Structures are given as C-alpha cells and as structure tokens.
Amino acid sequence: MQSNDTQTLKNSTLWAISLSVFMFPFMISAVNIALPAIQADFSVDAVLLSWTATAYLLASGVVLVPAGKLGDSYGRKRIFTIGIAIFTVFTVGTAFVPSIYWLIVFRILQGVGAAMSMATSMAIISDVFPVKERGKAMGVVVACVYIGYSFGPFAGGWLTSFLGWRGV
C-alpha cells in the first residue's frame, strides 16, 4: 500500500507533465491556423511569415538534446521548471509583440522553453513512477501530446475568430 504523499506526488507530477506536453504541440498547431491573421496584421510576405512557425520547431529541435543533458547534470525538475517558466513568459509575451521580428524571437524562446521541459518530462515520469505503473503514466503523457496536436487547429481557429491571433 502506498502512502498518500507518494500518491499525491505521482498524481501532481503526471498532471503537470501532461498539461505541459499538451501545450507544446498545441501551440504549434494552433499558431499554424492563425498564420493568415498574423500575416494580415503585420503585412508581411509568406517567407517571413513562415519563420513564425519554423522558429519554434527549429529552436525546439536544436535545444532538445542539450536540455536533456542539462537535466541529467543539474536536475531534471529544475530544467523542467525553468523550461515551463521560459515557455510561459514568452507565450504571454507573444500577445504583445509590436512586429513580426519580435514575434519570431519570442517563438524561438518559446521553443527553447518547450524543449527544456520536453527533454526532461519522460525522465521525470521514470523517476516518480515504479516500473509497474510507468507504462500507464507514459501512455497518458504521450496521449496528451497527440491531443494537443489534434485540439490545436480547432482551438486556434476558434480563438483567432473571436479574439484575434493574439488570443492564441
């Protein structure tokens, strides 16, 4: 039988990681739907506009492996938490950018934060859950990634329609 503290730790860890891994792909797919509105707002060509989506993915890909190493060296929870903080600050900040160039910079920093958290999330799950429960926990986390990808276009379209692209 497990103590309540152990179960609370596992539940809160699973919730935090599931929510974060939902948000990262959600932002990819939701912003893609908002691209025409962003283009109209900033009056930019398609090549410059494409960097809005590409910057996030490129930064995430470049930072993913080094972030995992940082998590192993300095603590997974610390790197995960710093990543969430960076992602959150620059996600909120994108709503207030004055130009497409600032939007691209903020999307790069969003991608850095997302990579820091994604690189450490499964390792944290492995640390917290015993072998018998690990597969189920990882399944929940992976499902949240794909729910984020799937829900993003719908929510991105809805938010763009009612709040504008900055609402995404």
Coordinates of N, CA and C in Angstrom, one line a residue:
M1 N 0.8 -1.2 0.0 CA 0.0 0.0 0.0 C 0.9 1.3 0.0
Q2 N 0.5 2.2 -0.8 CA 1.3 3.5 -0.9 C 0.7 4.5 0.0
S3 N 1.6 5.4 0.5 CA 1.2 6.5 1.3 C 0.5 7.5 0.5
N4 N -0.3 8.4 1.2 CA -1.0 9.4 0.4 C 0.0 10.4 -0.2
D5 N 1.2 10.7 0.5 CA 2.2 11.6 0.0 C 2.8 11.1 -1.3
T6 N 3.0 9.8 -1.4 CA 3.6 9.2 -2.6 C 2.5 9.3 -3.8
Q7 N 1.3 9.0 -3.5 CA 0.3 9.0 -4.5 C 0.0 10.5 -4.9
T8 N 0.1 11.4 -4.0 CA -0.1 12.8 -4.3 C 1.0 13.3 -5.2
L9 N 2.3 12.9 -4.9 CA 3.4 13.2 -5.8 C 3.3 12.7 -7.2
K10 N 2.9 11.4 -7.3 CA 2.7 10.9 -8.6 C 1.6 11.6 -9.4
N11 N 0.4 11.8 -8.7 CA -0.7 12.5 -9.4 C -0.3 13.9 -9.9
S12 N 0.3 14.7 -9.0 CA 0.7 16.1 -9.3 C 1.7 16.1 -10.4
T13 N 2.7 15.2 -10.4 CA 3.7 15.1 -11.4 C 3.1 14.8 -12.8
L14 N 2.2 13.8 -12.8 CA 1.5 13.4 -14.0 C 0.7 14.5 -14.6
W15 N 0.0 15.2 -13.7 CA -0.8 16.4 -14.2 C 0.0 17.5 -14.8
A16 N 1.1 17.8 -14.0 CA 2.0 18.9 -14.5 C 2.6 18.6 -15.8
I17 N 3.1 17.4 -16.0 CA 3.8 17.0 -17.2 C 2.8 16.8 -18.3
S18 N 1.6 16.3 -18.0 CA 0.6 16.1 -19.1 C 0.1 17.4 -19.6
L19 N -0.1 18.4 -18.7 CA -0.5 19.7 -19.2 C 0.6 20.4 -20.0
S20 N 1.8 20.3 -19.6 CA 2.9 20.9 -20.3 C 3.1 20.3 -21.7
V21 N 3.1 19.0 -21.8 CA 3.3 18.3 -23.1 C 2.1 18.5 -24.0
F22 N 0.9 18.8 -23.4 CA -0.3 19.2 -24.2 C 0.0 20.5 -24.9
M23 N 0.5 21.5 -24.1 CA 0.6 22.9 -24.6 C 1.6 23.0 -25.7
F24 N 2.7 22.3 -25.6 CA 3.8 22.5 -26.6 C 3.3 22.2 -28.0
P25 N 2.7 21.0 -28.3 CA 2.2 20.8 -29.7 C 1.0 21.6 -30.0
F26 N 0.2 21.9 -28.9 CA -1.0 22.7 -29.1 C -0.5 24.1 -29.8
M27 N 0.5 24.6 -29.2 CA 1.0 25.9 -29.7 C 1.5 25.8 -31.2
I28 N 2.0 24.7 -31.5 CA 2.5 24.5 -32.9 C 1.3 24.5 -33.9
S29 N 0.3 23.7 -33.6 CA -0.8 23.6 -34.5 C -1.8 24.7 -34.4
A30 N -2.0 25.4 -33.3 CA -2.9 26.5 -33.1 C -2.3 27.7 -33.9
V31 N -1.0 27.9 -33.7 CA -0.4 29.1 -34.4 C -0.4 28.9 -35.9
N32 N -0.3 27.7 -36.4 CA -0.4 27.5 -37.8 C -1.7 27.9 -38.4
I33 N -2.8 27.8 -37.7 CA -4.1 28.2 -38.1 C -4.2 29.7 -38.1
A34 N -3.5 30.4 -37.2 CA -3.5 31.8 -37.0 C -2.6 32.6 -38.0
L35 N -1.8 31.8 -38.8 CA -0.9 32.5 -39.7 C -1.5 33.5 -40.6
P36 N -2.6 33.2 -41.3 CA -3.2 34.3 -42.1 C -3.5 35.6 -41.4
A37 N -4.0 35.4 -40.2 CA -4.4 36.6 -39.4 C -3.1 37.4 -39.0
I38 N -2.0 36.7 -38.7 CA -0.7 37.3 -38.4 C -0.2 38.0 -39.6
Q39 N -0.3 37.4 -40.7 CA 0.2 38.0 -42.0 C -0.6 39.3 -42.3
A40 N -1.9 39.3 -42.1 CA -2.7 40.5 -42.3 C -2.3 41.6 -41.3
D41 N -2.1 41.2 -40.1 CA -1.8 42.2 -39.0 C -0.5 42.9 -39.3
F42 N 0.5 42.1 -39.7 CA 1.9 42.7 -39.8 C 2.2 43.0 -41.3
S43 N 1.4 42.7 -42.2 CA 1.6 42.9 -43.6 C 3.0 42.4 -44.1
V44 N 3.2 41.1 -43.9 CA 4.4 40.5 -44.3 C 4.2 39.5 -45.4
D45 N 5.3 39.1 -46.1 CA 5.2 38.1 -47.1 C 5.2 36.7 -46.5
A46 N 4.9 35.8 -47.3 CA 4.8 34.4 -46.9 C 6.1 33.8 -46.3
V47 N 7.2 34.2 -46.9 CA 8.5 33.7 -46.5 C 8.8 34.1 -45.1
L48 N 8.7 35.4 -44.8 CA 8.9 35.9 -43.4 C 7.9 35.3 -42.4
L49 N 6.6 35.2 -42.9 CA 5.6 34.6 -42.1 C 5.9 33.2 -41.7
S50 N 6.5 32.4 -42.6 CA 6.8 31.0 -42.3 C 7.8 30.9 -41.2
W51 N 8.6 31.9 -40.9 CA 9.5 31.8 -39.8 C 8.8 31.8 -38.5
T52 N 7.6 32.3 -38.4 CA 6.8 32.2 -37.2 C 6.6 30.8 -36.7
A53 N 6.3 29.9 -37.6 CA 6.1 28.5 -37.3 C 7.5 27.8 -37.2
T54 N 8.3 28.1 -38.1 CA 9.6 27.4 -38.2 C 10.5 27.7 -37.0
A55 N 10.5 28.9 -36.6 CA 11.4 29.3 -35.5 C 11.2 28.5 -34.2
Y56 N 9.9 28.2 -33.9 CA 9.6 27.4 -32.7 C 10.1 26.0 -32.9
L57 N 9.8 25.4 -34.0 CA 10.3 24.0 -34.3 C 11.8 23.9 -34.3
L58 N 12.4 24.8 -35.0 CA 13.9 24.8 -35.1 C 14.5 24.9 -33.7
A59 N 14.1 25.9 -33.0 CA 14.7 26.1 -31.6 C 14.4 24.8 -30.8
S60 N 13.3 24.3 -30.8 CA 13.0 23.1 -30.1 C 13.9 21.9 -30.4
G61 N 14.1 21.7 -31.7 CA 14.9 20.7 -32.2 C 16.4 20.8 -31.8
V62 N 16.9 22.1 -31.9 CA 18.3 22.3 -31.6 C 18.6 22.2 -30.1
V63 N 17.6 22.6 -29.2 CA 17.8 22.6 -27.8 C 17.5 21.3 -27.1
L64 N 16.7 20.4 -27.7 CA 16.2 19.2 -27.1 C 17.3 18.3 -26.4
V65 N 18.3 18.0 -27.2 CA 19.4 17.1 -26.6 C 20.2 17.8 -25.6
P66 N 20.7 19.0 -25.8 CA 21.4 19.7 -24.8 C 20.6 19.9 -23.5
A67 N 19.3 20.1 -23.6 CA 18.4 20.3 -22.5 C 18.3 19.0 -21.7
G68 N 18.3 17.9 -22.4 CA 18.3 16.6 -21.7 C 19.6 16.4 -20.9
K69 N 20.7 16.8 -21.5 CA 22.0 16.7 -20.8 C 22.0 17.6 -19.6
L70 N 21.5 18.8 -19.7 CA 21.4 19.8 -18.6 C 20.6 19.2 -17.5
G71 N 19.5 18.5 -17.8 CA 18.6 17.9 -16.9 C 19.3 16.8 -16.1
D72 N 20.1 16.0 -16.8 CA 20.9 15.0 -16.1 C 22.0 15.6 -15.2
S73 N 22.5 16.7 -15.6 CA 23.6 17.3 -14.8 C 23.2 18.2 -13.7
Y74 N 22.1 18.9 -13.9 CA 21.7 19.9 -12.9 C 20.3 19.7 -12.3
G75 N 19.7 18.6 -12.6 CA 18.4 18.2 -12.0 C 17.3 18.4 -13.0
R76 N 16.6 17.3 -13.2 CA 15.5 17.3 -14.2 C 14.4 18.2 -13.8
K77 N 14.0 18.2 -12.6 CA 12.9 19.1 -12.1 C 13.3 20.6 -12.3
R78 N 14.5 20.9 -12.1 CA 15.0 22.3 -12.2 C 14.9 22.7 -13.7
I79 N 15.4 21.9 -14.6 CA 15.4 22.2 -16.0 C 13.9 22.2 -16.5
F80 N 13.1 21.3 -16.1 CA 11.7 21.3 -16.5 C 11.0 22.6 -16.0
T81 N 11.2 23.0 -14.8 CA 10.6 24.2 -14.3 C 11.1 25.4 -15.0
I82 N 12.4 25.5 -15.2 CA 12.9 26.7 -16.0 C 12.3 26.7 -17.4
G83 N 12.2 25.6 -18.0 CA 11.6 25.5 -19.3 C 10.1 25.9 -19.3
I84 N 9.4 25.5 -18.3 CA 8.0 25.9 -18.2 C 7.9 27.5 -18.0
A85 N 8.8 28.0 -17.2 CA 8.8 29.4 -17.0 C 9.1 30.2 -18.2
I86 N 10.1 29.8 -19.0 CA 10.5 30.4 -20.2 C 9.4 30.3 -21.2
F87 N 8.8 29.1 -21.4 CA 7.7 28.9 -22.3 C 6.5 29.9 -21.9
T88 N 6.2 29.9 -20.7 CA 5.0 30.7 -20.2 C 5.2 32.2 -20.5
V89 N 6.4 32.7 -20.1 CA 6.7 34.1 -20.2 C 6.6 34.5 -21.7
F90 N 7.2 33.8 -22.5 CA 7.3 34.1 -24.0 C 6.0 33.8 -24.7
T91 N 5.2 32.9 -24.2 CA 3.9 32.7 -24.8 C 3.0 33.9 -24.5
V92 N 3.0 34.3 -23.2 CA 2.2 35.5 -22.9 C 2.8 36.7 -23.7
G93 N 4.1 36.8 -23.7 CA 4.7 37.9 -24.4 C 4.3 38.1 -25.9
T94 N 4.1 36.9 -26.6 CA 3.8 37.0 -28.0 C 2.5 37.8 -28.3
A95 N 1.6 37.9 -27.3 CA 0.4 38.6 -27.5 C 0.6 40.1 -27.6
F96 N 1.8 40.6 -27.2 CA 2.1 42.0 -27.1 C 3.2 42.5 -28.0
V97 N 3.7 41.6 -28.9 CA 4.8 42.0 -29.8 C 4.4 43.0 -30.8
P98 N 5.3 44.0 -31.0 CA 4.9 45.1 -32.0 C 5.2 44.8 -33.4
S99 N 6.0 43.7 -33.7 CA 6.4 43.4 -35.1 C 6.6 41.9 -35.3
I100 N 6.6 41.5 -36.5 CA 6.9 40.1 -36.9 C 8.2 39.6 -36.4
Y101 N 9.2 40.5 -36.4 CA 10.5 40.2 -35.9 C 10.5 39.8 -34.5
W102 N 9.9 40.6 -33.7 CA 9.7 40.3 -32.2 C 9.0 39.0 -32.0
L103 N 7.9 38.8 -32.9 CA 7.2 37.5 -32.8 C 8.1 36.3 -33.0
I104 N 8.9 36.4 -34.0 CA 9.8 35.3 -34.3 C 10.8 35.1 -33.2
V105 N 11.4 36.1 -32.6 CA 12.3 36.0 -31.5 C 11.6 35.3 -30.3
F106 N 10.3 35.8 -30.0 CA 9.6 35.2 -28.9 C 9.2 33.7 -29.2
R107 N 9.0 33.4 -30.5 CA 8.7 32.0 -30.8 C 9.9 31.1 -30.7
I108 N 11.1 31.7 -30.9 CA 12.3 30.9 -30.7 C 12.5 30.6 -29.2
L109 N 12.2 31.6 -28.4 CA 12.4 31.4 -27.0 C 11.3 30.5 -26.4
Q110 N 10.1 30.6 -27.0 CA 9.1 29.6 -26.6 C 9.6 28.2 -26.9
G111 N 10.2 28.0 -28.1 CA 10.7 26.7 -28.5 C 11.8 26.2 -27.5
V112 N 12.6 27.1 -27.1 CA 13.7 26.7 -26.1 C 13.1 26.2 -24.8
G113 N 12.1 27.0 -24.3 CA 11.4 26.5 -23.1 C 10.7 25.2 -23.3
A114 N 10.0 25.0 -24.4 CA 9.3 23.8 -24.6 C 10.3 22.6 -24.7
A115 N 11.4 22.8 -25.3 CA 12.4 21.7 -25.5 C 13.0 21.4 -24.1
M116 N 13.2 22.4 -23.3 CA 13.8 22.1 -21.9 C 12.8 21.2 -21.1
S117 N 11.6 21.5 -21.2 CA 10.6 20.7 -20.5 C 10.3 19.4 -21.1
M118 N 10.2 19.3 -22.4 CA 10.0 18.0 -23.1 C 11.2 17.1 -22.9
A119 N 12.4 17.6 -22.9 CA 13.6 16.7 -22.8 C 13.6 16.1 -21.4
T120 N 13.0 16.7 -20.4 CA 13.1 16.1 -19.1 C 11.8 15.4 -18.6
S121 N 10.7 15.6 -19.3 CA 9.4 15.1 -18.9 C 9.4 13.6 -18.7
M122 N 9.8 12.8 -19.7 CA 9.7 11.4 -19.6 C 10.7 10.8 -18.5
A123 N 11.8 11.5 -18.4 CA 12.8 11.1 -17.3 C 12.2 11.3 -15.9
I124 N 11.5 12.4 -15.8 CA 10.8 12.7 -14.5 C 9.8 11.6 -14.2
I125 N 9.0 11.3 -15.3 CA 8.0 10.2 -15.1 C 8.7 8.9 -14.7
S126 N 9.8 8.6 -15.3 CA 10.5 7.4 -14.9 C 11.0 7.4 -13.5
D127 N 11.4 8.6 -13.0 CA 11.9 8.7 -11.7 C 10.8 8.6 -10.6
V128 N 9.6 9.1 -11.0 CA 8.5 9.1 -10.0 C 7.7 7.8 -9.9
F129 N 7.5 7.2 -11.1 CA 6.6 6.1 -11.2 C 7.4 4.8 -11.1
P130 N 6.9 3.8 -10.3 CA 7.6 2.5 -10.3 C 7.3 1.8 -11.6
V131 N 8.2 0.8 -11.9 CA 8.1 0.1 -13.2 C 6.7 -0.4 -13.5
K132 N 6.0 -0.9 -12.5 CA 4.6 -1.5 -12.8 C 3.7 -0.4 -13.2
E133 N 3.9 0.8 -12.9 CA 2.9 1.9 -13.2 C 3.5 2.8 -14.3
R134 N 4.7 2.7 -14.7 CA 5.4 3.6 -15.6 C 4.7 3.6 -17.0
G135 N 4.4 2.4 -17.5 CA 3.8 2.4 -18.9 C 2.5 3.1 -19.0
K136 N 1.7 3.0 -18.0 CA 0.4 3.7 -18.0 C 0.6 5.2 -17.9
A137 N 1.6 5.7 -17.1 CA 1.9 7.1 -16.9 C 2.4 7.6 -18.2
M138 N 3.3 6.9 -18.9 CA 3.9 7.3 -20.1 C 2.9 7.4 -21.2
G139 N 1.9 6.4 -21.2 CA 0.8 6.4 -22.1 C 0.0 7.7 -22.0
V140 N -0.3 8.1 -20.8 CA -1.1 9.3 -20.6 C -0.3 10.5 -21.1
V141 N 0.9 10.6 -20.9 CA 1.7 11.7 -21.3 C 1.8 11.8 -22.9
V142 N 2.0 10.6 -23.5 CA 2.0 10.6 -25.0 C 0.7 10.9 -25.6
A143 N -0.4 10.5 -24.9 CA -1.7 10.8 -25.4 C -2.0 12.3 -25.3
C144 N -1.5 12.9 -24.3 CA -1.6 14.4 -24.2 C -0.9 15.2 -25.3
V145 N 0.2 14.6 -25.7 CA 0.9 15.2 -26.8 C 0.0 15.2 -28.1
Y146 N -0.6 14.1 -28.4 CA -1.4 14.0 -29.6 C -2.7 14.7 -29.4
I147 N -3.2 14.8 -28.2 CA -4.5 15.6 -28.0 C -4.1 17.0 -28.3
G148 N -3.0 17.5 -27.9 CA -2.6 18.9 -28.1 C -2.5 19.1 -29.6
Y149 N -1.8 18.2 -30.4 CA -1.8 18.4 -31.8 C -3.2 18.4 -32.4
S150 N -4.0 17.6 -32.0 CA -5.4 17.4 -32.5 C -6.3 18.6 -32.2
F151 N -6.2 19.1 -30.9 CA -7.1 20.1 -30.5 C -6.6 21.5 -30.9
G152 N -5.3 21.6 -31.2 CA -4.8 22.9 -31.6 C -5.4 23.6 -32.8
P153 N -5.7 22.9 -33.9 CA -6.3 23.6 -35.0 C -7.7 24.1 -34.7
F154 N -8.5 23.3 -34.0 CA -9.8 23.7 -33.6 C -9.8 24.9 -32.7
A155 N -9.0 24.8 -31.7 CA -9.0 25.9 -30.7 C -8.3 27.1 -31.3
G156 N -7.3 26.9 -32.1 CA -6.6 28.0 -32.8 C -7.5 28.8 -33.7
G157 N -8.3 28.1 -34.4 CA -9.3 28.7 -35.3 C -10.4 29.5 -34.5
W158 N -10.9 28.8 -33.5 CA -11.9 29.5 -32.6 C -11.3 30.7 -32.0
L159 N -10.1 30.6 -31.4 CA -9.5 31.8 -30.7 C -9.2 32.9 -31.7
T160 N -8.7 32.5 -32.9 CA -8.4 33.6 -33.9 C -9.7 34.2 -34.3
S161 N -10.8 33.5 -34.5 CA -12.0 34.1 -34.9 C -12.6 35.1 -33.9
F162 N -12.5 34.7 -32.6 CA -13.2 35.5 -31.6 C -12.3 36.5 -30.9
L163 N -11.0 36.2 -30.8 CA -10.1 37.0 -30.0 C -8.9 37.6 -30.9
G164 N -8.8 37.1 -32.1 CA -7.7 37.5 -33.0 C -6.5 36.6 -32.7
W165 N -5.5 36.7 -33.5 CA -4.4 35.8 -33.4 C -3.6 36.0 -32.1
R166 N -3.7 37.1 -31.5 CA -3.0 37.3 -30.2 C -3.7 36.5 -29.1
G167 N -4.9 36.1 -29.3 CA -5.6 35.3 -28.3 C -5.1 33.9 -28.3
V168 N -4.4 33.5 -29.4 CA -3.9 32.1 -29.4 C -2.7 32.1 -28.5

